[in-house]
Tab-separated table of C-alpha atoms and ligand atoms in Angstrom:
chain	number	residue	atom	x	y	z
A	1	UNK	CA	6.958	13.688	16.431
A	2	UNK	CA	8.168	11.153	18.054
A	3	UNK	CA	7.147	7.488	17.334
A	4	UNK	CA	6.704	4.971	19.338
A	5	UNK	CA	5.087	1.853	17.161
A	6	UNK	CA	6.415	2.779	13.370
A	7	UNK	CA	9.799	4.280	12.653
A	8	UNK	CA	9.538	7.019	9.532
A	9	UNK	CA	12.650	7.976	7.489
A	10	UNK	CA	12.892	10.153	4.849
A	11	UNK	CA	16.279	9.957	1.941
A	12	UNK	CA	16.343	10.963	-1.256
A	13	UNK	CA	12.831	12.197	-1.571
A	14	UNK	CA	11.476	8.583	-0.388
A	15	UNK	CA	9.581	8.438	3.257
A	16	UNK	CA	10.483	4.981	4.933
A	17	UNK	CA	7.676	4.087	7.125
A	18	UNK	CA	8.390	0.988	8.898
A	19	UNK	CA	5.293	-0.762	11.363
A	20	UNK	CA	7.817	-1.548	14.499
A	21	UNK	CA	6.002	-3.514	16.970
A	22	UNK	CA	7.522	-6.677	16.025
A	23	UNK	CA	6.925	-8.992	19.499
A	24	UNK	CA	3.533	-8.669	17.885
A	25	UNK	CA	4.539	-9.004	14.253
A	26	UNK	CA	3.625	-5.593	13.533
A	27	UNK	CA	-0.034	-6.088	14.728
A	28	UNK	CA	-1.763	-2.647	14.659
A	29	UNK	CA	-2.735	-1.276	17.756
A	30	UNK	CA	-4.632	2.205	18.156
A	31	UNK	CA	-1.460	3.465	18.634
A	32	UNK	CA	-0.035	2.367	15.516
A	33	UNK	CA	-2.667	3.438	13.352
A	34	UNK	CA	-2.776	7.009	15.327
A	35	UNK	CA	0.944	7.072	14.112
A	36	UNK	CA	0.836	5.232	10.854
A	37	UNK	CA	-1.856	8.102	10.027
A	38	UNK	CA	0.398	10.685	11.173
A	39	UNK	CA	3.707	9.727	9.377
A	40	UNK	CA	1.515	9.648	6.028
A	41	UNK	CA	0.258	13.236	6.808
A	42	UNK	CA	3.784	14.041	8.494
A	43	UNK	CA	4.844	17.794	6.343
A	44	UNK	CA	8.010	16.318	5.818
A	45	UNK	CA	6.697	12.892	3.890
A	46	UNK	CA	4.347	14.828	2.295
A	47	UNK	CA	7.728	16.688	0.454
A	48	UNK	CA	8.746	13.456	-0.505
A	49	UNK	CA	8.053	12.173	-3.932
A	50	UNK	CA	7.422	8.272	-3.061
A	51	UNK	CA	6.731	6.194	-0.139
A	52	UNK	CA	8.265	2.841	1.462
A	53	UNK	CA	5.621	0.795	3.618
A	54	UNK	CA	7.499	-2.467	5.189
A	55	UNK	CA	7.720	-4.281	8.724
A	56	UNK	CA	10.392	-4.933	11.407
A	57	UNK	CA	11.594	-7.686	12.202
A	58	UNK	CA	10.493	-11.167	10.566
A	59	UNK	CA	6.771	-10.149	9.901
A	60	UNK	CA	5.131	-7.402	7.735
A	61	UNK	CA	1.926	-7.169	9.284
A	62	UNK	CA	-0.257	-9.236	11.324
A	63	UNK	CA	-3.039	-7.730	11.162
A	64	UNK	CA	-5.441	-6.335	14.095
A	65	UNK	CA	-4.167	-7.050	17.598
A	66	UNK	CA	-6.231	-9.632	18.986
A	67	UNK	CA	-4.852	-9.309	22.185
A	68	UNK	CA	-6.156	-5.563	22.462
A	69	UNK	CA	-9.780	-6.526	23.193
A	70	UNK	CA	-11.083	-7.862	26.128
A	71	UNK	CA	-13.470	-10.219	24.535
A	72	UNK	CA	-14.657	-11.604	27.932
A	73	UNK	CA	-16.598	-8.475	29.093
A	74	UNK	CA	-16.988	-6.822	25.555
A	75	UNK	CA	-20.551	-8.824	24.808
A	76	UNK	CA	-21.157	-7.357	21.567
A	77	UNK	CA	-18.280	-5.871	19.660
A	78	UNK	CA	-18.614	-3.003	17.185
A	79	UNK	CA	-15.500	-4.288	15.015
A	80	UNK	CA	-17.708	-2.133	12.379
A	81	UNK	CA	-16.957	0.798	13.981
A	82	UNK	CA	-12.944	-0.592	14.491
A	83	UNK	CA	-13.258	-0.463	10.805
A	84	UNK	CA	-14.562	2.969	9.988
A	85	UNK	CA	-12.616	4.947	12.856
A	86	UNK	CA	-8.749	3.139	11.879
A	87	UNK	CA	-9.270	0.555	8.678
A	88	UNK	CA	-11.037	2.281	5.794
A	89	UNK	CA	-9.454	5.944	6.462
A	90	UNK	CA	-5.972	4.051	6.288
A	91	UNK	CA	-7.279	2.257	3.121
A	92	UNK	CA	-8.796	5.706	1.244
A	93	UNK	CA	-5.258	7.703	2.215
A	94	UNK	CA	-2.741	5.362	0.885
A	95	UNK	CA	-5.279	5.355	-2.398
A	96	UNK	CA	-5.685	8.726	-2.629
A	97	UNK	CA	-2.064	10.019	-1.829
A	98	UNK	CA	-0.937	11.587	-4.302
A	99	UNK	CA	2.767	10.133	-4.497
A	100	UNK	CA	3.801	6.153	-5.207
A	101	UNK	CA	3.182	4.192	-2.100
A	102	UNK	CA	5.432	0.685	-2.128
A	103	UNK	CA	4.999	-2.051	0.361
A	104	UNK	CA	8.272	-4.012	0.826
A	105	UNK	CA	6.749	-6.874	2.305
A	106	UNK	CA	9.904	-8.590	4.490
A	107	UNK	CA	7.613	-11.361	5.974
A	108	UNK	CA	4.249	-12.521	6.555
A	109	UNK	CA	1.554	-10.579	6.036
A	110	UNK	CA	-1.729	-11.825	7.796
A	111	UNK	CA	-5.559	-10.192	8.332
A	112	UNK	CA	-5.617	-6.539	7.077
A	113	UNK	CA	-1.627	-6.580	6.815
A	114	UNK	CA	-2.378	-9.128	3.703
A	115	UNK	CA	-4.853	-6.245	2.360
A	116	UNK	CA	-3.041	-3.059	3.261
A	117	UNK	CA	-0.059	-4.553	1.119
A	118	UNK	CA	-2.625	-4.628	-2.293
A	119	UNK	CA	-3.871	-1.197	-0.991
A	120	UNK	CA	-0.017	0.345	-1.956
A	121	UNK	CA	0.234	1.341	-5.781
A	122	UNK	CA	2.864	-1.917	-6.004
A	123	UNK	CA	3.887	-4.605	-3.752
A	124	UNK	CA	7.367	-5.832	-3.772
A	125	UNK	CA	7.485	-9.361	-1.181
A	126	UNK	CA	10.814	-10.982	-0.311
A	127	UNK	CA	11.011	-14.350	-1.435
A	128	UNK	CA	9.758	-16.546	1.747
A	129	UNK	CA	7.214	-13.765	2.969
A	130	UNK	CA	3.502	-14.847	2.783
A	131	UNK	CA	-0.019	-13.883	2.661
A	132	UNK	CA	-2.566	-15.211	4.886
A	133	UNK	CA	-6.307	-14.175	4.682
A	134	UNK	CA	-6.769	-14.964	8.119
A	135	UNK	CA	-10.131	-13.492	9.183
A	136	UNK	CA	-11.696	-16.626	8.735
A	137	UNK	CA	-9.459	-18.134	11.095
A	138	UNK	CA	-11.381	-15.568	13.737
A	139	UNK	CA	-14.606	-16.105	12.561
A	140	UNK	CA	-14.469	-12.846	10.524
A	141	UNK	CA	-14.601	-11.002	6.963
A	142	UNK	CA	-11.541	-9.795	5.059
A	143	UNK	CA	-11.086	-6.383	5.679
A	144	UNK	CA	-8.889	-3.682	4.757
A	145	UNK	CA	-10.459	-3.437	1.799
A	146	UNK	CA	-9.287	-7.070	0.760
A	147	UNK	CA	-12.448	-8.048	-0.699
A	148	UNK	CA	-12.384	-5.254	-3.477
A	149	UNK	CA	-9.197	-5.778	-4.276
A	150	UNK	CA	-8.462	-9.587	-4.425
A	151	UNK	CA	-11.072	-10.708	-6.870
A	152	UNK	CA	-9.929	-7.618	-9.336
A	153	UNK	CA	-6.416	-8.775	-8.700
A	154	UNK	CA	-6.601	-12.344	-8.761
A	155	UNK	CA	-10.094	-12.951	-9.849
A	156	UNK	CA	-13.259	-14.524	-8.032
A	157	UNK	CA	-12.251	-18.097	-7.433
A	158	UNK	CA	-8.556	-17.196	-6.190
A	159	UNK	CA	-9.920	-14.857	-4.152
A	160	UNK	CA	-12.839	-17.046	-2.763
A	161	UNK	CA	-10.782	-19.924	-1.888
A	162	UNK	CA	-8.173	-17.894	0.116
A	163	UNK	CA	-10.914	-15.809	1.787
A	164	UNK	CA	-12.869	-19.004	2.813
A	165	UNK	CA	-10.124	-21.483	3.833
A	166	UNK	CA	-7.476	-18.912	5.271
A	167	UNK	CA	-5.096	-21.057	3.490
A	168	UNK	CA	-1.456	-19.306	3.327
A	169	UNK	CA	0.077	-18.386	-0.522
A	170	UNK	CA	3.889	-17.718	-0.491
A	171	UNK	CA	5.128	-15.062	-2.404
A	172	UNK	CA	6.311	-16.630	-5.575
A	173	UNK	CA	2.542	-17.623	-5.733
A	174	UNK	CA	1.241	-14.215	-5.124
A	175	UNK	CA	3.566	-13.093	-7.909
A	176	UNK	CA	2.352	-15.491	-10.401
A	177	UNK	CA	-1.419	-15.030	-9.194
A	178	UNK	CA	-0.851	-11.265	-10.172
A	179	UNK	CA	-1.281	-10.649	-6.267
A	180	UNK	CA	2.021	-8.510	-6.210
A	181	UNK	CA	4.380	-6.857	-8.340
A	182	UNK	CA	7.299	-9.011	-7.736
A	183	UNK	CA	9.020	-11.606	-5.256
A	184	UNK	CA	12.502	-10.442	-4.941
A	185	UNK	CA	15.309	-12.557	-2.750
A	186	UNK	CA	15.178	-11.858	1.035
A	187	UNK	CA	18.553	-10.294	1.422
A	188	UNK	CA	17.717	-7.799	-1.605
A	189	UNK	CA	14.209	-6.818	-0.655
A	190	UNK	CA	14.896	-3.551	1.094
A	191	UNK	CA	17.954	-2.612	-1.353
A	192	UNK	CA	15.465	-3.326	-4.705
A	193	UNK	CA	12.612	-1.525	-3.458
A	194	UNK	CA	14.831	1.649	-2.392
A	195	UNK	CA	16.668	1.758	-5.394
A	196	UNK	CA	13.368	1.371	-6.885
A	197	UNK	CA	11.657	4.279	-4.686
A	198	UNK	CA	14.609	6.602	-5.358
A	199	UNK	CA	14.353	6.202	-9.194
A	200	UNK	CA	10.407	6.727	-8.612
A	201	UNK	CA	10.970	9.776	-6.784
A	202	UNK	CA	12.990	11.307	-9.870
A	203	UNK	CA	9.769	10.686	-12.334
A	204	UNK	CA	7.018	13.070	-12.687
A	205	UNK	CA	5.176	12.643	-9.606
A	206	UNK	CA	2.341	14.637	-10.463
A	207	UNK	CA	1.563	11.967	-13.468
A	208	UNK	CA	2.270	9.350	-11.256
A	209	UNK	CA	-0.571	10.462	-8.635
A	210	UNK	CA	-3.371	11.123	-11.863
A	211	UNK	CA	-2.374	7.382	-13.093
A	212	UNK	CA	-3.229	6.241	-9.345
A	213	UNK	CA	-6.723	7.605	-10.062
A	214	UNK	CA	-7.146	6.849	-13.490
A	215	UNK	CA	-6.359	3.008	-13.039
A	216	UNK	CA	-8.277	3.063	-9.202
A	217	UNK	CA	-11.782	4.703	-11.009
A	218	UNK	CA	-11.296	2.222	-14.418
A	219	UNK	CA	-12.151	-0.996	-12.126
A	220	UNK	CA	-15.389	0.817	-11.500
A	221	UNK	CA	-16.102	2.737	-14.820
A	222	UNK	CA	-17.104	1.833	-18.144
A	223	UNK	CA	-15.513	3.016	-21.016
A	224	UNK	CA	-17.272	6.088	-21.847
A	225	UNK	CA	-16.465	7.195	-18.333
A	226	UNK	CA	-13.161	6.025	-18.475
A	227	UNK	CA	-12.481	7.893	-21.680
A	228	UNK	CA	-13.972	11.008	-20.264
A	229	UNK	CA	-11.775	10.643	-17.198
A	230	UNK	CA	-8.567	10.292	-18.999
A	231	UNK	CA	-9.208	13.443	-21.192
A	232	UNK	CA	-10.040	15.385	-18.070
A	233	UNK	CA	-6.745	14.046	-16.096
A	234	UNK	CA	-4.288	14.696	-19.486
A	235	UNK	CA	-5.711	18.255	-19.502
A	236	UNK	CA	-4.461	18.803	-15.798
A	237	UNK	CA	-0.907	16.487	-16.570
A	238	UNK	CA	-0.872	19.085	-19.961
A	239	UNK	CA	-0.583	21.667	-17.667
A	240	UNK	CA	2.189	20.387	-15.713
A	241	UNK	CA	6.006	21.312	-16.123
A	242	UNK	CA	7.042	17.399	-16.023
A	243	UNK	CA	5.357	17.180	-19.462
A	244	UNK	CA	6.780	20.537	-21.059
A	245	UNK	CA	10.344	19.019	-19.535
A	246	UNK	CA	9.949	15.823	-21.124
A	247	UNK	CA	8.847	16.697	-24.386
A	248	UNK	CA	11.902	19.396	-24.259
A	249	UNK	CA	14.135	16.704	-23.257
A	250	UNK	CA	13.206	13.816	-25.800
A	251	UNK	CA	13.754	16.894	-28.624
A	252	UNK	CA	16.631	17.787	-27.019
A	253	UNK	CA	18.059	13.787	-26.460
A	254	UNK	CA	19.162	14.436	-23.025
A	255	UNK	CA	17.424	12.641	-20.018
A	256	UNK	CA	14.481	14.400	-18.238
A	257	UNK	CA	14.411	16.491	-15.000
A	258	UNK	CA	11.553	15.972	-13.467
A	259	UNK	CA	10.402	18.206	-10.714
A	260	UNK	CA	7.395	16.315	-9.802
A	261	UNK	CA	4.895	19.172	-10.659
B	1	T3D	O1	-10.282	-8.301	17.044
B	1	T3D	C1	-10.253	-7.165	16.489
B	1	T3D	O2	-9.647	-6.288	16.530
B	1	T3D	C2	-10.882	-7.540	14.339
B	1	T3D	C3	-9.757	-7.075	13.606
B	1	T3D	C4	-10.190	-7.108	12.147
B	1	T3D	C5	-8.607	-6.903	11.488
B	1	T3D	C6	-7.884	-8.444	11.358
B	1	T3D	O3	-6.757	-7.994	10.737
B	1	T3D	S1	-8.781	-9.949	11.307
B	1	T3D	C7	-7.018	-10.441	11.448
B	1	T3D	C8	-5.984	-10.844	12.577
B	1	T3D	N1	-5.156	-11.239	12.183
B	1	T3D	C9	-4.715	-13.186	12.364
B	1	T3D	O4	-5.596	-13.252	12.988
B	1	T3D	C10	-3.721	-13.282	12.280
B	1	T3D	C11	-2.827	-13.579	14.265
B	1	T3D	N2	-1.366	-14.101	13.528
B	1	T3D	C12	-1.263	-15.700	13.232
B	1	T3D	O5	-2.111	-15.782	12.812
B	1	T3D	C13	0.008	-15.952	13.308
B	1	T3D	O6	0.316	-15.355	14.045
B	1	T3D	C14	0.754	-15.954	12.205
B	1	T3D	C15	0.030	-16.742	10.987
B	1	T3D	C16	0.448	-14.553	11.174
B	1	T3D	C17	2.091	-16.044	12.071
B	1	T3D	O7	2.459	-17.271	12.533
B	1	T3D	P1	3.512	-18.098	13.323
B	1	T3D	O8	3.919	-18.723	14.076
B	1	T3D	O9	4.916	-17.616	12.517
B	1	T3D	O10	4.188	-16.651	14.876
B	1	T3D	P2	3.561	-16.274	16.344
B	1	T3D	O11	4.006	-17.425	17.048
B	1	T3D	O12	1.270	-16.772	15.940
B	1	T3D	O13	3.157	-15.330	16.363
B	1	T3D	C18	4.274	-14.545	17.209
B	1	T3D	C19	3.926	-13.934	17.845
B	1	T3D	O14	3.423	-12.679	17.828
B	1	T3D	C20	3.406	-14.101	19.607
B	1	T3D	O15	3.529	-13.491	20.479
B	1	T3D	P3	3.999	-14.388	21.326
B	1	T3D	O16	3.302	-15.703	21.871
B	1	T3D	O17	5.335	-14.636	21.065
B	1	T3D	O18	3.889	-13.446	22.877
B	1	T3D	C21	1.907	-13.965	19.009
B	1	T3D	O19	1.072	-14.009	19.784
B	1	T3D	C22	2.261	-12.275	18.188
B	1	T3D	N3	1.062	-12.418	17.292
B	1	T3D	C23	0.704	-12.876	16.134
B	1	T3D	N4	-0.204	-12.032	15.526
B	1	T3D	C24	-0.590	-11.894	16.413
B	1	T3D	C25	0.330	-10.966	17.540
B	1	T3D	N5	-0.364	-10.748	18.688
B	1	T3D	C26	-1.454	-9.762	18.733
B	1	T3D	N6	-2.093	-9.751	17.699
B	1	T3D	C27	-1.802	-10.572	16.414
B	1	T3D	N7	-2.700	-10.266	14.989
């Protein structure tokens, strides 16, 4: 498929998706939503063992394209329908994708863009990047999973503060608060993320998918349910060839050659 608003590159078992509307700071148009959805489902991309999500130009993503809607003629815009059709399926797809999706936040991440990043398994951000819960600035409510992820990542006070002020935080603060995995020098961001993704793509991919399931489920589970889930998932992992290979490699004192199965 030829994409107009994103770029999709697949190399070394890593699929890299670049949001590519730099003149709009990679704000989401309907077309970009549809293309991103197609890229996530792309058959070749699905064979990769890690995905990187980043933005072209000076921004990661500035949320919804605020120029796309004609509020002069739309008396009662149904923003719920917009979330139902585009943002919610995107966050669910990122979460359910068995492979890890790593966000490389190369610049400002605002509105839904700030919440799509923590919808990925790990977030690396350039030192000059920033995160803005911009919704309040236009009289809206954080979406794209922000009200779910933020309190869990950084606690209720900080989540509340960011959401009701719309204040910007820099990548260093985001890392200190536990909102992101790592703050990286601007020039090093893409090299570091790609190297990390290539490494992760050599690891037991199936186990990573199961780990995603376990850790995300833990946010809503009590201990007993979580122990039951761990039992079930370990059962699945134990049937994988990577488990056999991992144990064999350990006993033979050699690096494991994981296939992701
Ligand atoms: O309406 C709905 O569809 C509901 C949507 C709900 C989901 C949401 O995501 S709501 C939140 C939407 N996003 C925002 O409110 C953020 C809007 N953008 C900004 O606040 C600022 O652009 C930034 C803080 C992100 C960056 O500021 P700055 O000064 O570095 O850049 P800029 O000059 O504001 O923007 C550069 C260009 O990008 C500019 O275009 P121009 O003047 O050069 O032709 C600007 O209009 C454009 N741009 C930035 N963000 C958006 C955008 N165009 C459309 N939509 C955007 N979200």
